[in-house]
Amino acid sequence: AEARLVVVRATRISPRLILVVMRDITERERVEQMRRDFVANTSHELKTPVGAVSLLAEAIESAADDPEQVRIFASRLTAEASRLAALTARIMNLSRLQSDDLSPDADVSIDEVLTAALEAHALQAASAGVTVVRGGKRGLYVRGDAQILTDAIGNLISNAIAYSPAGADVGVGVRLVDGVVEVVVTDRGIGIAPADQERIFERFYRADQARSRRTGGTGLGLSIVKHAVSRHGGEVRLWSRPGRGSTFTVRLPATEGPADLPRDKRDKK
Ligand code: ADP
């Protein structure tokens, strides 16, 4: 970002010389703006499910004589409540990632991250009729926080499944390129329009509202991915073409792995 300077003090120290003290306010303002946007977006996003929950509760009260109606409203209430819970969890996750008290400092096995992320979305894949195919290099390590990385990769896998048609394959691969671990999540789903490709990493942004609504998304997943990966000194790359599919590549600096493990004992392939 460009520097934005404000004059803090200007003192004439000689007829031809003025001492000017300036401060760069860009970073502080940017953080402040981010915080304001976050609170505004979050309150807005929470209003809908919270409203639905109280409307459904009222509906249950007034339908008390009709067990069938009560059953229908109650099951919708359960669905809204779990949507609300998922949304809240994601908001907490994101605000934790944006705070400064995170220190990614352990050796993290990419194999374990992928296993956990795939496990977490096995049910989603099964019910969507999507097959997730895992491949690529094994035995790679990065430095960081395993839970955060698992959630981030899991979000990409979850999106790949959600935006794929039934019967499609989703690929999850790993490679090592010039000291960088690349985790590649590929789908042959709906794809992302060029104009949306930058914006989908913003909080709450969803390309094509109607389509996204259907999957019950929150628009927070990719924002979490981006923050998580950049907290680990990495980056996320995206290739996509509408109707053809999308490939998200998470790039993280590779490390040697746990020091107490002799090199030849490590799983390499
Ligand atoms: P959501 O919860 O809506 O999926 P995300 O932040 O994870 O939120 O994604 C933001 C938007 O990016 C989605 O609403 C969707 O429009 C688009 N998107 C993300 N991943 C994919 C994908 N694999 N294929 C097509 N569109 C995607």
Tab-separated table of C-alpha atoms and ligand atoms in Angstrom:
chain	number	residue	atom	x	y	z
A	1	ALA	CA	0.000	0.000	0.000
A	2	GLU	CA	1.070	3.546	-0.604
A	3	ALA	CA	2.168	5.637	2.333
A	4	ARG	CA	-0.340	8.245	3.510
A	5	LEU	CA	1.420	10.965	5.389
A	6	VAL	CA	-0.081	13.403	7.833
A	7	VAL	CA	1.768	16.388	9.183
A	8	VAL	CA	2.163	16.057	12.913
A	9	ARG	CA	4.168	19.235	13.466
A	10	ALA	CA	5.736	21.963	11.348
A	11	THR	CA	8.311	24.295	12.859
A	12	ARG	CA	10.177	27.056	11.069
A	13	ILE	CA	13.728	26.668	12.219
A	14	SER	CA	15.215	29.304	9.927
A	15	PRO	CA	13.794	31.705	7.331
A	16	ARG	CA	14.362	29.138	4.606
A	17	LEU	CA	13.986	25.916	6.542
A	18	ILE	CA	10.869	24.300	8.013
A	19	LEU	CA	11.073	21.129	10.020
A	20	VAL	CA	8.110	18.936	9.259
A	21	VAL	CA	7.263	15.864	11.302
A	22	MET	CA	5.012	13.437	9.486
A	23	ARG	CA	3.467	10.114	10.273
A	24	ASP	CA	2.366	7.320	7.975
A	25	ILE	CA	-1.254	6.616	8.917
A	26	THR	CA	-1.964	4.116	6.168
A	27	GLU	CA	-1.420	0.937	8.131
A	28	ARG	CA	-3.281	2.117	11.216
A	29	GLU	CA	-6.191	3.342	9.139
A	30	ARG	CA	-6.295	0.191	7.099
A	31	VAL	CA	-6.494	-1.973	10.223
A	32	GLU	CA	-9.151	0.324	11.687
A	33	GLN	CA	-11.173	0.173	8.460
A	34	MET	CA	-10.844	-3.624	8.360
A	35	ARG	CA	-12.165	-3.821	11.882
A	36	ARG	CA	-15.116	-1.554	11.102
A	37	ASP	CA	-16.008	-3.533	7.972
A	38	PHE	CA	-15.714	-6.769	9.861
A	39	VAL	CA	-18.116	-5.700	12.585
A	40	ALA	CA	-20.576	-4.281	10.033
A	41	ASN	CA	-20.506	-7.363	7.806
A	42	THR	CA	-20.703	-9.724	10.726
A	43	SER	CA	-23.722	-8.039	12.282
A	44	HIS	CA	-25.410	-7.995	8.905
A	45	GLU	CA	-24.746	-11.681	8.271
A	46	LEU	CA	-25.934	-12.677	11.727
A	47	LYS	CA	-29.217	-10.797	11.394
A	48	THR	CA	-30.714	-13.212	8.870
A	49	PRO	CA	-30.309	-16.491	10.764
A	50	VAL	CA	-31.066	-14.868	14.107
A	51	GLY	CA	-34.258	-13.409	12.635
A	52	ALA	CA	-35.192	-16.776	11.167
A	53	VAL	CA	-34.652	-18.512	14.490
A	54	SER	CA	-36.986	-16.168	16.350
A	55	LEU	CA	-39.623	-16.272	13.608
A	56	LEU	CA	-39.569	-20.070	13.653
A	57	ALA	CA	-39.809	-20.127	17.423
A	58	GLU	CA	-42.905	-17.903	17.202
A	59	ALA	CA	-44.346	-20.116	14.484
A	60	ILE	CA	-43.910	-23.163	16.710
A	61	GLU	CA	-45.692	-21.404	19.547
A	62	SER	CA	-48.686	-20.477	17.421
A	63	ALA	CA	-48.871	-23.902	15.748
A	64	ALA	CA	-48.899	-25.738	19.075
A	65	ASP	CA	-52.149	-27.556	18.233
A	66	ASP	CA	-50.823	-28.958	14.990
A	67	PRO	CA	-48.091	-31.544	15.638
A	68	GLU	CA	-47.217	-31.894	11.945
A	69	GLN	CA	-46.642	-28.134	11.595
A	70	VAL	CA	-44.644	-28.084	14.799
A	71	ARG	CA	-42.446	-30.869	13.452
A	72	ILE	CA	-41.755	-28.982	10.197
A	73	PHE	CA	-40.957	-25.687	11.945
A	74	ALA	CA	-38.808	-27.461	14.510
A	75	SER	CA	-36.675	-29.129	11.889
A	76	ARG	CA	-36.208	-25.807	10.091
A	77	LEU	CA	-35.296	-24.266	13.410
A	78	THR	CA	-32.639	-26.930	13.906
A	79	ALA	CA	-31.225	-26.226	10.442
A	80	GLU	CA	-31.099	-22.463	11.049
A	81	ALA	CA	-29.529	-22.965	14.455
A	82	SER	CA	-26.741	-25.119	13.028
A	83	ARG	CA	-26.180	-22.588	10.247
A	84	LEU	CA	-25.877	-19.939	12.927
A	85	ALA	CA	-23.445	-22.094	14.892
A	86	ALA	CA	-21.279	-22.686	11.800
A	87	LEU	CA	-21.297	-18.994	10.973
A	88	THR	CA	-20.333	-18.042	14.514
A	89	ALA	CA	-17.493	-20.575	14.538
A	90	ARG	CA	-16.143	-19.181	11.282
A	91	ILE	CA	-16.340	-15.607	12.510
A	92	MET	CA	-14.413	-16.563	15.661
A	93	ASN	CA	-11.880	-18.387	13.543
A	94	LEU	CA	-11.359	-15.408	11.304
A	95	SER	CA	-11.039	-12.901	14.103
A	96	ARG	CA	-8.508	-15.181	15.800
A	97	LEU	CA	-6.503	-15.280	12.578
A	98	GLN	CA	-6.571	-11.506	12.349
A	99	SER	CA	-5.381	-10.992	15.883
A	100	ASP	CA	-1.706	-10.958	16.694
A	101	ASP	CA	-1.544	-13.683	19.321
A	102	LEU	CA	-0.823	-16.482	16.905
A	103	SER	CA	2.537	-18.136	16.719
A	104	PRO	CA	2.796	-20.882	14.134
A	105	ASP	CA	5.865	-22.682	15.427
A	106	ALA	CA	5.594	-26.460	15.147
A	107	ASP	CA	6.583	-28.871	12.414
A	108	VAL	CA	3.414	-29.773	10.596
A	109	SER	CA	3.093	-32.872	8.464
A	110	ILE	CA	1.256	-32.090	5.241
A	111	ASP	CA	0.210	-35.755	5.091
A	112	GLU	CA	-1.535	-35.418	8.433
A	113	VAL	CA	-3.113	-32.096	7.461
A	114	LEU	CA	-4.577	-33.650	4.320
A	115	THR	CA	-5.777	-36.775	6.094
A	116	ALA	CA	-7.588	-34.698	8.699
A	117	ALA	CA	-9.021	-32.253	6.153
A	118	LEU	CA	-10.279	-35.083	3.928
A	119	GLU	CA	-11.787	-36.892	6.883
A	120	ALA	CA	-13.611	-33.754	7.964
A	121	HIS	CA	-15.312	-33.538	4.564
A	122	ALA	CA	-15.820	-37.218	3.759
A	123	LEU	CA	-19.489	-37.028	4.667
A	124	GLN	CA	-20.040	-33.907	2.579
A	125	ALA	CA	-18.368	-35.583	-0.421
A	126	ALA	CA	-20.423	-38.741	-0.007
A	127	SER	CA	-23.723	-36.908	0.196
A	128	ALA	CA	-22.805	-34.723	-2.796
A	129	GLY	CA	-21.826	-37.790	-4.812
A	130	VAL	CA	-18.331	-36.388	-5.339
A	131	THR	CA	-15.169	-38.507	-5.242
A	132	VAL	CA	-12.077	-36.906	-3.763
A	133	VAL	CA	-8.868	-38.257	-5.264
A	134	ARG	CA	-5.714	-37.755	-3.261
A	135	GLY	CA	-2.265	-37.909	-4.803
A	136	GLY	CA	1.201	-36.448	-5.075
A	137	LYS	CA	4.234	-36.253	-2.884
A	138	ARG	CA	4.307	-37.593	0.675
A	139	GLY	CA	6.481	-36.801	3.667
A	140	LEU	CA	6.557	-33.017	3.337
A	141	TYR	CA	6.559	-30.612	6.256
A	142	VAL	CA	5.900	-26.947	6.851
A	143	ARG	CA	6.175	-24.843	9.983
A	144	GLY	CA	2.985	-23.671	11.541
A	145	ASP	CA	-0.234	-24.536	13.259
A	146	ALA	CA	-1.700	-27.873	12.155
A	147	GLN	CA	-5.264	-26.992	13.146
A	148	ILE	CA	-5.316	-23.731	11.246
A	149	LEU	CA	-3.801	-25.309	8.144
A	150	THR	CA	-6.238	-28.231	8.321
A	151	ASP	CA	-9.193	-25.824	8.491
A	152	ALA	CA	-7.821	-23.797	5.578
A	153	ILE	CA	-7.216	-26.775	3.269
A	154	GLY	CA	-10.524	-28.209	4.465
A	155	ASN	CA	-12.299	-25.037	3.317
A	156	LEU	CA	-10.852	-25.435	-0.174
A	157	ILE	CA	-11.869	-29.096	-0.300
A	158	SER	CA	-15.332	-28.211	0.955
A	159	ASN	CA	-15.755	-25.554	-1.755
A	160	ALA	CA	-14.463	-27.886	-4.466
A	161	ILE	CA	-17.105	-30.422	-3.440
A	162	ALA	CA	-19.876	-27.845	-3.020
A	163	TYR	CA	-19.343	-26.269	-6.440
A	164	SER	CA	-18.985	-29.572	-8.326
A	165	PRO	CA	-21.797	-31.505	-9.962
A	166	ALA	CA	-22.729	-34.930	-8.585
A	167	GLY	CA	-20.548	-37.670	-10.009
A	168	ALA	CA	-17.517	-35.397	-10.454
A	169	ASP	CA	-14.011	-35.917	-9.119
A	170	VAL	CA	-12.139	-33.460	-6.951
A	171	GLY	CA	-8.350	-33.701	-6.896
A	172	VAL	CA	-6.143	-32.982	-3.911
A	173	GLY	CA	-2.444	-33.138	-4.730
A	174	VAL	CA	0.866	-32.190	-3.182
A	175	ARG	CA	4.136	-31.220	-4.832
A	176	LEU	CA	7.435	-29.636	-3.908
A	177	VAL	CA	8.532	-26.756	-6.148
A	178	ASP	CA	11.789	-24.931	-5.348
A	179	GLY	CA	11.475	-25.367	-1.599
A	180	VAL	CA	7.788	-24.559	-1.598
A	181	VAL	CA	5.110	-27.092	-0.695
A	182	GLU	CA	2.159	-26.765	-3.024
A	183	VAL	CA	-1.200	-28.205	-2.035
A	184	VAL	CA	-3.393	-28.198	-5.114
A	185	VAL	CA	-7.175	-28.557	-4.895
A	186	THR	CA	-8.820	-28.997	-8.285
A	187	ASP	CA	-12.453	-29.288	-9.291
A	188	ARG	CA	-14.344	-29.444	-12.568
A	189	GLY	CA	-17.274	-27.519	-11.182
A	190	ILE	CA	-18.981	-24.249	-12.022
A	191	GLY	CA	-15.803	-22.162	-12.075
A	192	ILE	CA	-15.368	-18.510	-11.155
A	193	ALA	CA	-15.787	-15.537	-13.492
A	194	PRO	CA	-12.607	-13.475	-14.003
A	195	ALA	CA	-14.238	-10.422	-12.403
A	196	ASP	CA	-14.963	-12.403	-9.227
A	197	GLN	CA	-11.579	-14.079	-8.905
A	198	GLU	CA	-9.993	-11.309	-6.830
A	199	ARG	CA	-13.061	-10.568	-4.784
A	200	ILE	CA	-13.943	-14.067	-3.596
A	201	PHE	CA	-11.122	-13.842	-1.033
A	202	GLU	CA	-12.899	-10.942	0.659
A	203	ARG	CA	-15.011	-11.578	3.728
A	204	PHE	CA	-18.628	-12.489	2.979
A	205	TYR	CA	-18.153	-12.108	-0.773
A	206	ARG	CA	-19.874	-14.709	-2.927
A	207	ALA	CA	-19.972	-14.858	-6.658
A	208	ASP	CA	-23.520	-15.324	-7.897
A	209	GLN	CA	-25.622	-15.041	-4.766
A	210	ALA	CA	-28.334	-17.469	-5.782
A	211	ARG	CA	-25.970	-20.280	-6.623
A	212	SER	CA	-23.984	-19.783	-3.470
A	213	ARG	CA	-27.044	-19.612	-1.248
A	214	ARG	CA	-28.024	-23.051	-2.382
A	215	THR	CA	-24.924	-24.521	-0.813
A	216	GLY	CA	-25.541	-22.688	2.435
A	217	GLY	CA	-22.139	-21.007	2.310
A	218	THR	CA	-21.054	-18.124	4.502
A	219	GLY	CA	-18.650	-16.321	2.195
A	220	LEU	CA	-16.021	-16.568	4.921
A	221	GLY	CA	-14.187	-19.721	3.858
A	222	LEU	CA	-11.750	-18.208	1.388
A	223	SER	CA	-11.090	-15.225	3.585
A	224	ILE	CA	-10.059	-17.669	6.318
A	225	VAL	CA	-7.889	-19.569	3.825
A	226	LYS	CA	-6.137	-16.404	2.728
A	227	HIS	CA	-5.446	-15.188	6.256
A	228	ALA	CA	-4.344	-18.624	7.436
A	229	VAL	CA	-1.933	-19.097	4.568
A	230	SER	CA	-0.438	-15.627	4.764
A	231	ARG	CA	0.049	-16.078	8.519
A	232	HIS	CA	2.253	-18.994	7.519
A	233	GLY	CA	4.313	-16.951	5.097
A	234	GLY	CA	2.575	-18.493	2.112
A	235	GLU	CA	0.150	-17.512	-0.606
A	236	VAL	CA	-2.909	-18.830	-2.419
A	237	ARG	CA	-3.095	-18.941	-6.196
A	238	LEU	CA	-6.212	-19.423	-8.223
A	239	TRP	CA	-6.871	-20.618	-11.723
A	240	SER	CA	-10.443	-20.853	-12.844
A	241	ARG	CA	-12.658	-20.711	-15.871
A	242	PRO	CA	-16.461	-20.565	-15.719
A	243	GLY	CA	-17.948	-23.900	-16.635
A	244	ARG	CA	-14.550	-25.595	-16.609
A	245	GLY	CA	-13.634	-25.653	-12.941
A	246	SER	CA	-11.185	-24.170	-10.487
A	247	THR	CA	-7.745	-24.908	-9.099
A	248	PHE	CA	-6.652	-23.402	-5.806
A	249	THR	CA	-2.967	-23.750	-4.960
A	250	VAL	CA	-1.752	-23.160	-1.432
A	251	ARG	CA	1.990	-22.451	-1.365
A	252	LEU	CA	3.905	-22.762	1.900
A	253	PRO	CA	7.641	-22.700	2.612
A	254	ALA	CA	8.851	-26.295	3.082
A	255	THR	CA	10.844	-27.270	6.147
A	256	GLU	CA	13.014	-30.252	6.960
A	257	GLY	CA	10.462	-31.792	9.294
A	258	PRO	CA	10.915	-32.918	12.893
A	259	ALA	CA	14.616	-32.698	13.771
A	260	ASP	CA	14.582	-35.812	15.952
A	261	LEU	CA	13.642	-37.959	12.984
A	262	PRO	CA	16.648	-39.186	10.982
A	263	ARG	CA	16.348	-38.205	7.341
A	264	ASP	CA	16.269	-41.797	6.066
A	265	LYS	CA	13.423	-42.688	8.450
A	266	ARG	CA	11.186	-40.111	6.912
A	267	ASP	CA	8.501	-41.141	4.511
A	268	LYS	CA	9.757	-39.933	1.144
A	269	LYS	CA	8.493	-40.706	-2.271
B	1	ADP	P1	-18.862	-19.799	0.616
B	1	ADP	O1	-19.158	-20.169	2.037
B	1	ADP	O2	-19.931	-18.965	-0.022
B	1	ADP	O3	-18.418	-20.957	-0.217
B	1	ADP	P2	-16.128	-18.864	0.357
B	1	ADP	O4	-15.433	-17.685	0.947
B	1	ADP	O5	-15.559	-20.190	0.662
B	1	ADP	O6	-17.641	-18.770	0.783
B	1	ADP	O7	-16.175	-18.658	-1.203
B	1	ADP	C1	-16.590	-17.396	-1.713
B	1	ADP	C2	-17.240	-17.561	-3.063
B	1	ADP	O8	-16.274	-17.992	-4.019
B	1	ADP	C3	-18.316	-18.634	-3.110
B	1	ADP	O9	-19.550	-18.143	-2.695
B	1	ADP	C4	-18.320	-18.998	-4.581
B	1	ADP	O10	-19.066	-18.051	-5.303
B	1	ADP	C5	-16.858	-18.858	-4.969
B	1	ADP	N1	-16.120	-20.137	-4.927
B	1	ADP	C6	-15.275	-20.568	-3.959
B	1	ADP	N2	-14.734	-21.763	-4.267
B	1	ADP	C7	-15.232	-22.107	-5.458
B	1	ADP	C8	-15.050	-23.240	-6.334
B	1	ADP	N3	-14.238	-24.264	-6.015
B	1	ADP	N4	-15.738	-23.236	-7.522
B	1	ADP	C9	-16.550	-22.210	-7.832
B	1	ADP	N5	-16.771	-21.124	-7.067
B	1	ADP	C10	-16.117	-21.061	-5.891
